[in-house]
CSV table of C-alpha atoms in Angstrom, one decimal:
chain,number,residue,atom,x,y,z
A,1,MET,CA,154.7,77.0,58.3
A,2,THR,CA,154.3,77.1,62.1
A,3,GLY,CA,156.2,79.6,64.2
A,4,THR,CA,158.2,76.8,65.8
A,5,ALA,CA,159.1,75.3,62.5
A,6,ALA,CA,160.3,78.6,61.2
A,7,GLY,CA,162.3,79.1,64.3
A,8,ARG,CA,164.1,75.8,63.7
A,9,ARG,CA,164.9,76.8,60.2
A,10,VAL,CA,166.4,80.1,61.3
A,11,ILE,CA,168.6,78.3,63.8
A,12,ASP,CA,169.7,75.7,61.3
A,13,GLY,CA,170.7,78.5,58.9
A,14,ARG,CA,168.6,77.1,56.0
A,15,ASP,CA,166.3,80.1,55.8
A,16,ALA,CA,167.7,83.2,57.6
A,17,VAL,CA,165.0,85.3,55.8
A,18,ALA,CA,162.4,83.5,58.0
A,19,VAL,CA,163.5,85.6,61.0
A,20,ARG,CA,161.9,88.7,59.4
A,21,GLY,CA,158.6,86.9,59.1
A,22,ILE,CA,158.9,85.7,62.8
A,23,GLN,CA,159.6,89.3,63.8
A,24,ARG,CA,156.6,90.7,62.0
A,25,ARG,CA,154.4,88.1,63.6
A,26,THR,CA,155.9,88.7,67.0
A,27,VAL,CA,155.3,92.5,66.7
A,28,ALA,CA,151.7,91.9,65.7
A,29,VAL,CA,151.0,89.6,68.7
A,30,LEU,CA,152.7,92.0,71.1
A,31,ALA,CA,150.7,94.9,69.6
A,32,ALA,CA,147.4,93.0,70.1
A,33,GLY,CA,148.4,92.2,73.7
A,34,GLN,CA,149.1,95.9,74.3
A,35,VAL,CA,145.6,96.8,73.1
A,36,LEU,CA,144.1,94.5,75.7
A,37,GLY,CA,146.6,95.5,78.4
A,38,GLY,CA,146.0,99.2,77.8
A,39,LEU,CA,142.4,98.9,78.9
A,40,ALA,CA,143.5,98.3,82.5
A,41,PHE,CA,146.0,101.1,82.4
A,42,GLY,CA,143.4,103.6,81.1
A,43,ALA,CA,140.9,102.7,83.8
A,44,THR,CA,143.5,102.8,86.5
A,45,VAL,CA,144.9,106.3,85.8
A,46,SER,CA,141.4,107.8,85.3
A,47,LEU,CA,139.8,106.4,88.5
A,48,GLY,CA,142.7,105.6,90.8
A,49,ALA,CA,143.3,109.1,92.2
A,50,VAL,CA,139.5,109.7,92.7
A,51,LEU,CA,139.1,106.3,94.5
A,52,ALA,CA,142.1,107.0,96.7
A,53,GLN,CA,140.9,110.5,97.5
A,54,GLN,CA,137.4,109.2,98.5
A,55,LEU,CA,138.6,106.3,100.6
A,56,SER,CA,141.4,108.3,102.4
A,57,GLY,CA,139.4,111.6,102.6
A,58,GLN,CA,142.6,113.6,101.8
A,59,ASP,CA,143.7,115.2,98.5
A,60,ALA,CA,147.4,114.8,99.5
A,61,LEU,CA,147.0,111.0,99.5
A,62,SER,CA,145.2,110.9,96.1
A,63,GLY,CA,148.5,110.3,94.3
A,64,LEU,CA,149.1,107.1,96.2
A,65,ALA,CA,146.9,105.2,93.8
A,66,THR,CA,149.2,105.9,90.9
A,67,ALA,CA,152.2,105.5,93.2
A,68,GLY,CA,150.9,102.1,94.1
A,69,VAL,CA,150.7,101.0,90.5
A,70,THR,CA,154.2,102.4,89.7
A,71,LEU,CA,155.7,100.9,92.8
A,72,GLY,CA,154.2,97.5,92.0
A,73,THR,CA,155.6,97.8,88.5
A,74,ALA,CA,159.0,98.5,90.0
A,75,ILE,CA,158.9,95.6,92.4
A,76,LEU,CA,157.9,93.2,89.7
A,77,ALA,CA,160.1,94.5,86.9
A,78,ILE,CA,163.2,92.6,87.8
A,79,PRO,CA,161.5,89.3,88.7
A,80,LEU,CA,159.6,89.4,85.3
A,81,ALA,CA,162.9,90.2,83.5
A,82,ARG,CA,164.6,87.3,85.2
A,83,LEU,CA,161.7,85.0,84.3
A,84,ALA,CA,161.9,86.2,80.7
A,85,ARG,CA,165.7,85.5,80.6
A,86,ALA,CA,165.2,82.0,82.0
A,87,ARG,CA,161.9,80.9,80.4
A,88,GLY,CA,161.2,83.5,77.7
A,89,ARG,CA,158.9,86.5,77.1
A,90,ARG,CA,155.8,84.4,76.6
A,91,LEU,CA,155.7,83.1,80.2
A,92,ALA,CA,156.9,86.4,81.7
A,93,LEU,CA,154.2,88.4,80.0
A,94,SER,CA,151.5,85.9,80.9
A,95,VAL,CA,152.5,85.8,84.6
A,96,GLY,CA,152.5,89.6,84.7
A,97,MET,CA,149.0,89.9,83.4
A,98,LEU,CA,147.7,87.1,85.8
A,99,ILE,CA,149.1,88.9,88.8
A,100,ALA,CA,147.4,92.1,87.6
A,101,LEU,CA,144.1,90.3,87.5
A,102,VAL,CA,144.4,89.5,91.2
A,103,GLY,CA,145.1,93.2,91.8
A,104,VAL,CA,141.8,94.2,90.1
A,105,VAL,CA,139.8,91.9,92.3
A,106,ILE,CA,141.5,93.3,95.4
A,107,VAL,CA,140.7,96.9,94.3
A,108,VAL,CA,137.0,96.2,93.9
A,109,THR,CA,137.1,94.4,97.3
A,110,ALA,CA,138.8,97.3,98.9
A,111,VAL,CA,136.2,99.8,97.7
A,112,ARG,CA,133.4,97.6,99.0
A,113,ALA,CA,135.2,97.3,102.4
A,114,ALA,CA,136.2,101.0,102.3
A,115,SER,CA,139.7,100.0,103.1
A,116,PHE,CA,142.4,102.5,101.9
A,117,PRO,CA,145.4,100.2,102.7
A,118,LEU,CA,143.8,97.3,100.8
A,119,LEU,CA,143.1,99.6,97.9
A,120,LEU,CA,146.9,100.4,97.7
A,121,VAL,CA,147.7,96.7,97.7
A,122,GLY,CA,145.4,96.1,94.8
A,123,PHE,CA,146.9,98.9,92.8
A,124,GLY,CA,150.3,97.6,93.6
A,125,LEU,CA,149.5,94.2,92.1
A,126,ILE,CA,147.9,95.9,89.0
A,127,GLY,CA,151.4,97.3,88.5
A,128,SER,CA,152.4,93.8,87.4
A,129,GLY,CA,150.3,94.3,84.3
A,130,GLN,CA,152.1,97.6,83.6
A,131,ALA,CA,155.4,95.8,84.1
A,132,ALA,CA,154.4,93.3,81.5
A,133,ASN,CA,153.3,96.1,79.1
A,134,LEU,CA,156.7,97.7,79.5
A,135,GLN,CA,158.5,94.5,78.9
A,136,SER,CA,156.5,94.1,75.6
A,137,ARG,CA,158.3,97.0,74.0
A,138,PHE,CA,161.7,95.3,74.7
A,139,ALA,CA,160.3,92.0,73.4
A,140,ALA,CA,159.7,93.8,70.1
A,141,THR,CA,163.4,94.5,69.8
A,142,ASP,CA,164.6,90.9,70.5
A,143,LEU,CA,164.8,90.0,66.8
A,144,ALA,CA,164.9,93.5,65.3
A,145,THR,CA,167.8,95.0,63.4
A,146,ASP,CA,169.4,98.4,63.9
A,147,ALA,CA,167.5,99.8,61.0
A,148,THR,CA,164.1,98.8,62.4
A,149,ARG,CA,164.6,98.6,66.1
A,150,GLY,CA,163.0,102.0,66.9
A,151,ARG,CA,160.1,101.4,64.5
A,152,ASP,CA,159.3,97.9,65.8
A,153,LEU,CA,159.4,99.1,69.4
A,154,SER,CA,157.3,102.1,68.7
A,155,VAL,CA,154.6,100.0,66.9
A,156,VAL,CA,154.1,98.0,70.1
A,157,VAL,CA,154.0,101.2,72.1
A,158,TRP,CA,151.5,102.7,69.7
A,159,ALA,CA,149.2,99.7,70.0
A,160,THR,CA,148.6,100.7,73.6
A,161,THR,CA,146.7,103.7,72.3
A,162,LEU,CA,143.6,101.8,71.4
A,163,GLY,CA,143.1,100.1,74.8
A,164,ALA,CA,144.4,103.0,76.9
A,165,VAL,CA,142.3,105.7,75.2
A,166,LEU,CA,139.2,103.4,75.3
A,167,GLY,CA,139.7,102.5,78.9
A,168,PRO,CA,138.9,105.9,80.5
A,169,ASN,CA,135.9,106.3,78.2
A,170,LEU,CA,134.5,103.0,79.3
A,171,VAL,CA,133.6,104.6,82.7
A,172,GLY,CA,130.0,105.1,81.6
A,173,PRO,CA,129.4,101.6,80.1
A,174,GLY,CA,131.5,100.1,82.8
A,175,THR,CA,129.5,101.7,85.5
A,176,ALA,CA,126.3,100.3,83.9
A,177,VAL,CA,127.9,96.8,83.9
A,178,GLY,CA,129.0,97.3,87.5
A,179,ASP,CA,125.5,98.3,88.6
A,180,MET,CA,124.1,95.2,87.0
A,181,LEU,CA,126.7,93.1,88.8
A,182,GLY,CA,126.2,94.9,92.1
A,183,MET,CA,129.7,96.3,92.2
A,184,PRO,CA,130.7,99.3,94.3
A,185,PRO,CA,130.5,102.8,92.8
A,186,LEU,CA,133.3,103.7,90.3
A,187,THR,CA,134.5,100.1,90.1
A,188,GLY,CA,132.3,98.9,87.2
A,189,PRO,CA,135.0,99.6,84.5
A,190,PHE,CA,137.3,97.1,86.2
A,191,ALA,CA,134.9,94.3,85.2
A,192,LEU,CA,135.8,95.1,81.6
A,193,THR,CA,139.4,95.1,82.6
A,194,VAL,CA,139.2,91.6,83.8
A,195,VAL,CA,137.9,90.3,80.5
A,196,ALA,CA,140.6,92.2,78.5
A,197,GLN,CA,143.4,90.8,80.7
A,198,VAL,CA,142.2,87.2,80.5
A,199,LEU,CA,142.2,87.6,76.7
A,200,ALA,CA,145.7,89.0,76.8
A,201,VAL,CA,147.0,86.0,78.8
A,202,VAL,CA,145.5,83.6,76.3
A,203,LEU,CA,146.9,85.5,73.4
A,204,TYR,CA,150.5,85.4,74.8
A,205,LEU,CA,150.4,81.8,75.7
A,206,VAL,CA,148.9,80.6,72.4
A,207,ALA,CA,150.3,83.0,69.8
A,208,LEU,CA,153.7,84.2,71.0
A,209,ARG,CA,155.6,81.2,69.4
A,210,PRO,CA,158.5,80.9,68.8
A,211,ASP,CA,159.5,82.9,71.9
A,212,PRO,CA,161.4,85.9,70.5
A,213,LEU,CA,163.9,86.2,73.3
A,214,LEU,CA,164.8,82.5,73.4
A,215,LEU,CA,165.0,82.4,69.6
A,216,ALA,CA,167.2,85.5,69.5
A,217,ALA,CA,169.6,83.9,72.0
A,218,ARG,CA,169.9,80.7,70.0
A,219,VAL,CA,170.4,82.6,66.7
A,220,SER,CA,173.1,84.7,68.3
A,221,ALA,CA,174.9,81.7,69.7
A,222,ALA,CA,174.7,79.9,66.3
A,223,ALA,CA,176.1,82.9,64.5
A,224,ALA,CA,179.0,83.2,66.9
A,225,SER,CA,179.9,79.5,66.6
A,226,ALA,CA,179.8,79.8,62.8
A,227,GLY,CA,182.3,82.8,62.9
A,228,GLY,CA,179.7,85.4,62.1
A,229,ALA,CA,179.8,89.1,62.7
A,230,ALA,CA,181.5,90.4,65.9
A,231,PRO,CA,179.2,91.1,68.8
A,232,ARG,CA,178.2,94.7,69.4
A,233,PRO,CA,180.5,96.4,71.9
A,234,ASP,CA,178.9,97.2,75.3
A,235,ARG,CA,178.4,100.9,76.0
A,236,PRO,CA,177.6,101.1,79.7
A,237,VAL,CA,177.7,105.0,80.0
A,238,ALA,CA,175.2,105.4,77.1
A,239,ALA,CA,173.1,102.6,78.6
A,240,ARG,CA,173.0,104.4,82.0
A,241,TYR,CA,172.0,107.7,80.3
A,242,ALA,CA,169.2,105.9,78.4
A,243,ILE,CA,167.9,104.5,81.7
A,244,PHE,CA,168.1,108.0,83.3
A,245,ALA,CA,166.4,109.7,80.3
A,246,VAL,CA,163.5,107.2,80.3
A,247,ALA,CA,163.1,107.4,84.1
A,248,GLY,CA,163.2,111.2,84.1
A,249,ALA,CA,160.5,111.6,81.4
A,250,HIS,CA,158.4,109.0,83.2
A,251,GLY,CA,158.7,110.7,86.6
A,252,VAL,CA,157.7,114.1,85.1
A,253,MET,CA,154.7,112.6,83.3
A,254,VAL,CA,153.4,110.6,86.3
A,255,ALA,CA,153.8,113.5,88.7
A,256,VAL,CA,151.7,115.9,86.6
A,257,MET,CA,149.3,113.3,85.2
A,258,ALA,CA,148.5,111.8,88.7
A,259,MET,CA,147.5,115.2,90.1
A,260,THR,CA,145.5,116.3,87.1
A,261,PRO,CA,142.2,114.5,88.0
A,262,VAL,CA,142.2,116.0,91.5
A,263,HIS,CA,143.1,119.5,90.1
A,264,LEU,CA,140.3,119.3,87.5
A,265,LEU,CA,137.8,118.1,90.1
A,266,HIS,CA,138.5,121.3,92.2
A,267,LEU,CA,138.6,123.5,89.1
A,268,MET,CA,135.1,122.3,88.1
A,269,HIS,CA,133.9,122.5,91.7
A,270,GLY,CA,132.9,118.8,91.4
A,271,GLU,CA,132.5,116.2,94.0
A,272,GLY,CA,132.8,113.1,92.0
A,273,ASP,CA,129.6,113.6,90.0
A,274,ALA,CA,129.1,112.0,86.7
A,275,ALA,CA,129.8,115.2,84.7
A,276,SER,CA,133.1,115.8,86.4
A,277,ILE,CA,134.2,112.2,86.1
A,278,THR,CA,133.3,112.3,82.3
A,279,VAL,CA,135.5,115.4,81.8
A,280,ILE,CA,138.4,113.8,83.7
A,281,GLY,CA,138.1,110.6,81.7
A,282,PHE,CA,138.1,112.5,78.4
A,283,THR,CA,141.1,114.6,79.5
A,284,ILE,CA,143.1,111.5,80.5
A,285,SER,CA,142.1,109.8,77.2
A,286,LEU,CA,143.6,112.6,75.2
A,287,HIS,CA,146.8,112.5,77.4
A,288,ILE,CA,147.1,108.8,76.8
A,289,ALA,CA,146.6,109.4,73.1
A,290,GLY,CA,149.5,111.8,73.2
A,291,MET,CA,151.6,109.1,75.0
A,292,TYR,CA,151.1,106.5,72.3
A,293,ALA,CA,149.5,107.7,69.1
A,294,LEU,CA,152.6,109.2,67.5
A,295,SER,CA,155.1,106.8,68.9
A,296,PRO,CA,155.7,105.2,65.4
A,297,VAL,CA,156.7,108.7,64.2
A,298,PHE,CA,159.2,109.0,67.0
A,299,GLY,CA,160.4,105.5,66.4
A,300,ILE,CA,161.1,106.2,62.7
A,301,LEU,CA,162.8,109.4,63.6
A,302,ALA,CA,165.0,107.6,66.1
A,303,ASP,CA,166.0,105.1,63.4
A,304,ARG,CA,166.8,107.9,60.9
A,305,ILE,CA,168.3,110.8,62.9
A,306,GLY,CA,169.5,109.0,66.0
A,307,ARG,CA,168.3,108.1,69.5
A,308,VAL,CA,169.8,111.1,71.4
A,309,PRO,CA,168.3,113.8,69.1
A,310,VAL,CA,164.8,112.3,69.6
A,311,ILE,CA,165.3,112.1,73.3
A,312,LEU,CA,166.0,115.8,73.2
A,313,VAL,CA,162.9,116.4,71.1
A,314,GLY,CA,161.0,114.7,73.9
A,315,GLN,CA,162.5,116.9,76.5
A,316,GLY,CA,161.6,120.0,74.5
A,317,LEU,CA,158.0,118.8,74.4
A,318,LEU,CA,158.0,118.2,78.1
A,319,LEU,CA,159.3,121.8,78.6
A,320,VAL,CA,156.4,123.2,76.6
A,321,SER,CA,153.9,121.1,78.4
A,322,LEU,CA,155.0,122.1,81.9
A,323,LEU,CA,155.0,125.8,80.9
A,324,ILE,CA,151.4,125.5,79.6
A,325,ALA,CA,150.3,123.7,82.8
A,326,ALA,CA,152.0,126.3,85.0
A,327,PHE,CA,150.6,129.4,83.4
A,328,GLY,CA,147.3,128.0,82.3
A,329,GLN,CA,146.4,126.1,85.4
A,330,ASP,CA,143.0,127.9,85.8
A,331,SER,CA,141.8,126.7,82.4
A,332,THR,CA,140.5,123.2,81.7
A,333,THR,CA,141.4,123.7,78.1
A,334,ALA,CA,145.0,124.7,78.8
A,335,VAL,CA,145.4,121.8,81.3
A,336,THR,CA,144.1,119.4,78.6
A,337,VAL,CA,146.5,120.8,76.0
A,338,ALA,CA,149.3,120.5,78.5
A,339,LEU,CA,148.5,116.9,79.2
A,340,VAL,CA,148.5,116.0,75.5
A,341,VAL,CA,151.9,117.6,74.9
A,342,LEU,CA,153.1,115.9,78.1
A,343,GLY,CA,152.2,112.6,76.6
A,344,LEU,CA,154.1,113.4,73.4
A,345,GLY,CA,157.2,114.3,75.3
A,346,TRP,CA,157.0,111.1,77.2
A,347,SER,CA,156.6,109.1,74.0
A,348,ALA,CA,159.6,110.6,72.2
A,349,SER,CA,161.9,110.1,75.2
A,350,THR,CA,160.7,106.6,76.0
A,351,VAL,CA,160.8,105.2,72.5
A,352,ALA,CA,164.2,106.7,71.7
A,353,GLY,CA,165.6,106.0,75.2
A,354,SER,CA,164.5,102.3,75.1
A,355,ALA,CA,166.1,101.8,71.6
A,356,LEU,CA,169.3,103.4,72.8
A,357,LEU,CA,169.4,101.2,75.9
A,358,THR,CA,168.9,98.0,73.8
A,359,GLU,CA,171.6,98.8,71.2
A,360,ALA,CA,174.1,100.1,73.9
A,361,SER,CA,174.0,96.8,75.8
A,362,SER,CA,175.7,93.6,74.9
A,363,VAL,CA,173.5,90.5,74.4
A,364,ALA,CA,174.6,89.1,77.8
A,365,LEU,CA,173.6,92.3,79.7
A,366,ARG,CA,170.6,93.4,77.6
A,367,THR,CA,167.7,91.7,79.5
A,368,ARG,CA,169.2,92.6,82.9
A,369,ARG,CA,169.5,96.3,82.0
A,370,GLN,CA,166.0,96.3,80.5
A,371,GLY,CA,164.6,95.1,83.8
A,372,ARG,CA,166.7,97.6,85.6
A,373,SER,CA,165.3,100.4,83.4
A,374,ASP,CA,161.7,99.4,84.1
A,375,LEU,CA,162.6,99.2,87.8
A,376,THR,CA,164.1,102.6,87.8
A,377,MET,CA,161.4,104.4,85.8
A,378,SER,CA,158.7,102.8,88.0
A,379,LEU,CA,160.5,103.8,91.2
A,380,VAL,CA,160.9,107.4,89.9
A,381,GLY,CA,157.3,107.4,88.9
A,382,ALA,CA,156.1,106.2,92.3
A,383,ALA,CA,158.2,108.8,94.0
A,384,GLY,CA,156.9,111.5,91.6
A,385,ALA,CA,153.3,110.5,92.3
A,386,ILE,CA,153.8,110.6,96.1
A,387,LEU,CA,155.7,113.8,96.1
A,388,ALA,CA,153.3,115.4,93.6
A,389,GLY,CA,150.4,115.2,96.1
A,390,VAL,CA,152.5,117.0,98.7
A,391,VAL,CA,153.7,119.6,96.3
A,392,LEU,CA,150.2,120.1,95.0
A,393,GLY,CA,149.0,120.8,98.6
A,394,LEU,CA,151.9,123.3,99.2
A,395,ILE,CA,152.2,125.3,96.0
A,396,GLY,CA,149.4,124.1,93.7
A,397,TYR,CA,149.3,122.6,90.3
A,398,GLY,CA,151.3,125.3,88.5
A,399,GLY,CA,154.0,125.1,91.1
A,400,LEU,CA,154.2,121.3,90.6
A,401,ALA,CA,154.7,121.9,86.9
A,402,LEU,CA,157.6,124.4,87.5
A,403,VAL,CA,159.3,122.0,89.9
A,404,ALA,CA,159.2,119.3,87.3
A,405,LEU,CA,161.2,121.5,84.9
A,406,ILE,CA,164.3,120.7,87.0
A,407,ILE,CA,164.3,117.0,85.8
A,408,VAL,CA,164.0,118.1,82.2
A,409,ALA,CA,167.0,120.4,82.6
A,410,VAL,CA,169.2,117.7,84.0
A,411,VAL,CA,168.3,115.1,81.3
A,412,VAL,CA,169.2,117.7,78.6
A,413,ALA,CA,172.5,118.7,80.4
A,414,LEU,CA,173.6,115.0,80.6
A,415,SER,CA,172.9,114.1,77.0
A,416,PRO,CA,176.5,114.3,75.8
A,417,LEU,CA,177.2,111.2,78.0
A,418,ALA,CA,175.2,109.1,75.5
A,419,ARG,CA,177.8,109.5,72.9
A,420,ARG,CA,180.6,108.0,74.9
A,421,ARG,CA,181.9,104.6,73.6
A,422,ALA,CA,183.1,103.2,76.9
């Protein structure tokens, strides 16, 4: 049975069980797309700060590369969400990845031309791919039930591990490919990124059928007209807290992670040599593994013990990470451990917060709030990356970690809001 045929049967009510099969297939396709999309993310976070520092000549501006990606994600989050609501997830995800491809080409061109402003434009467009990756986790919840929403979402988040961890470690092979193609220094890995993103676009266009969001809307309308179960009540306060918790965790993670390559470069007294870049790439790989590898565990926990408790677990992990970073800033080992724990805290907060946002929103408002959440977390991440460079220059890496503790404290203090019904 084709995906489209199964979709028709679900809508007609002749085989409601088929929706579970469609959901399993949808999650598998989204997971495969995340593997490919993660390659671009891994290369960007490992090389972005170094390229920005080299082209600008200032450490304080090194965070603008990550800021450019997160700002681009923010700018494109709402348009992609609107496109998804109007035309479905399949087209929205494909368009997001295509725009990111243009950004990769511009980044390579900027390095060749030694143009720092053009570099930031390229990273901004690459943010479109990150916006598509973020939307994928919500796409996994379109046809999910309350009992599996956290798990299905977390499986898609987890799939990013393979691509994102592999991305930074492709610096060596990517550099060799770049040399063969005559690409500028440190841009070779982006050639592999182009291949991965083209494959992701083809995958979404061909395999994401029936479209999960459009099918979910039709099934919901059919159930309502047939006098089915009452729609879930809208919980705007809980939804706003979920947006805040996800954005707060993302801001903390981006601020510390964006400055880690520069901090490690100074700690190892490196000047962008191959050995220093390799260590940085390995450290970022472990951090990204922390972000995604255990997300299914947090998703299952969120389904079983609740969304808010797992959000608080995430905040506790962020607290531990920031303390390790603050008091172990002179040790590459301590910084690496801090980044791994930082990724775990981000994962728990993001998975549980995204699940809370989805189930706290009515069907009519869900996609709009999901886009708003991606917009907010990206803006907070961009601000965090920009301010992190300034804070790093003023009070150092340890001071940056201590300042980030303020956000963690606020997210914890506001957690009772998530339990309000109206």
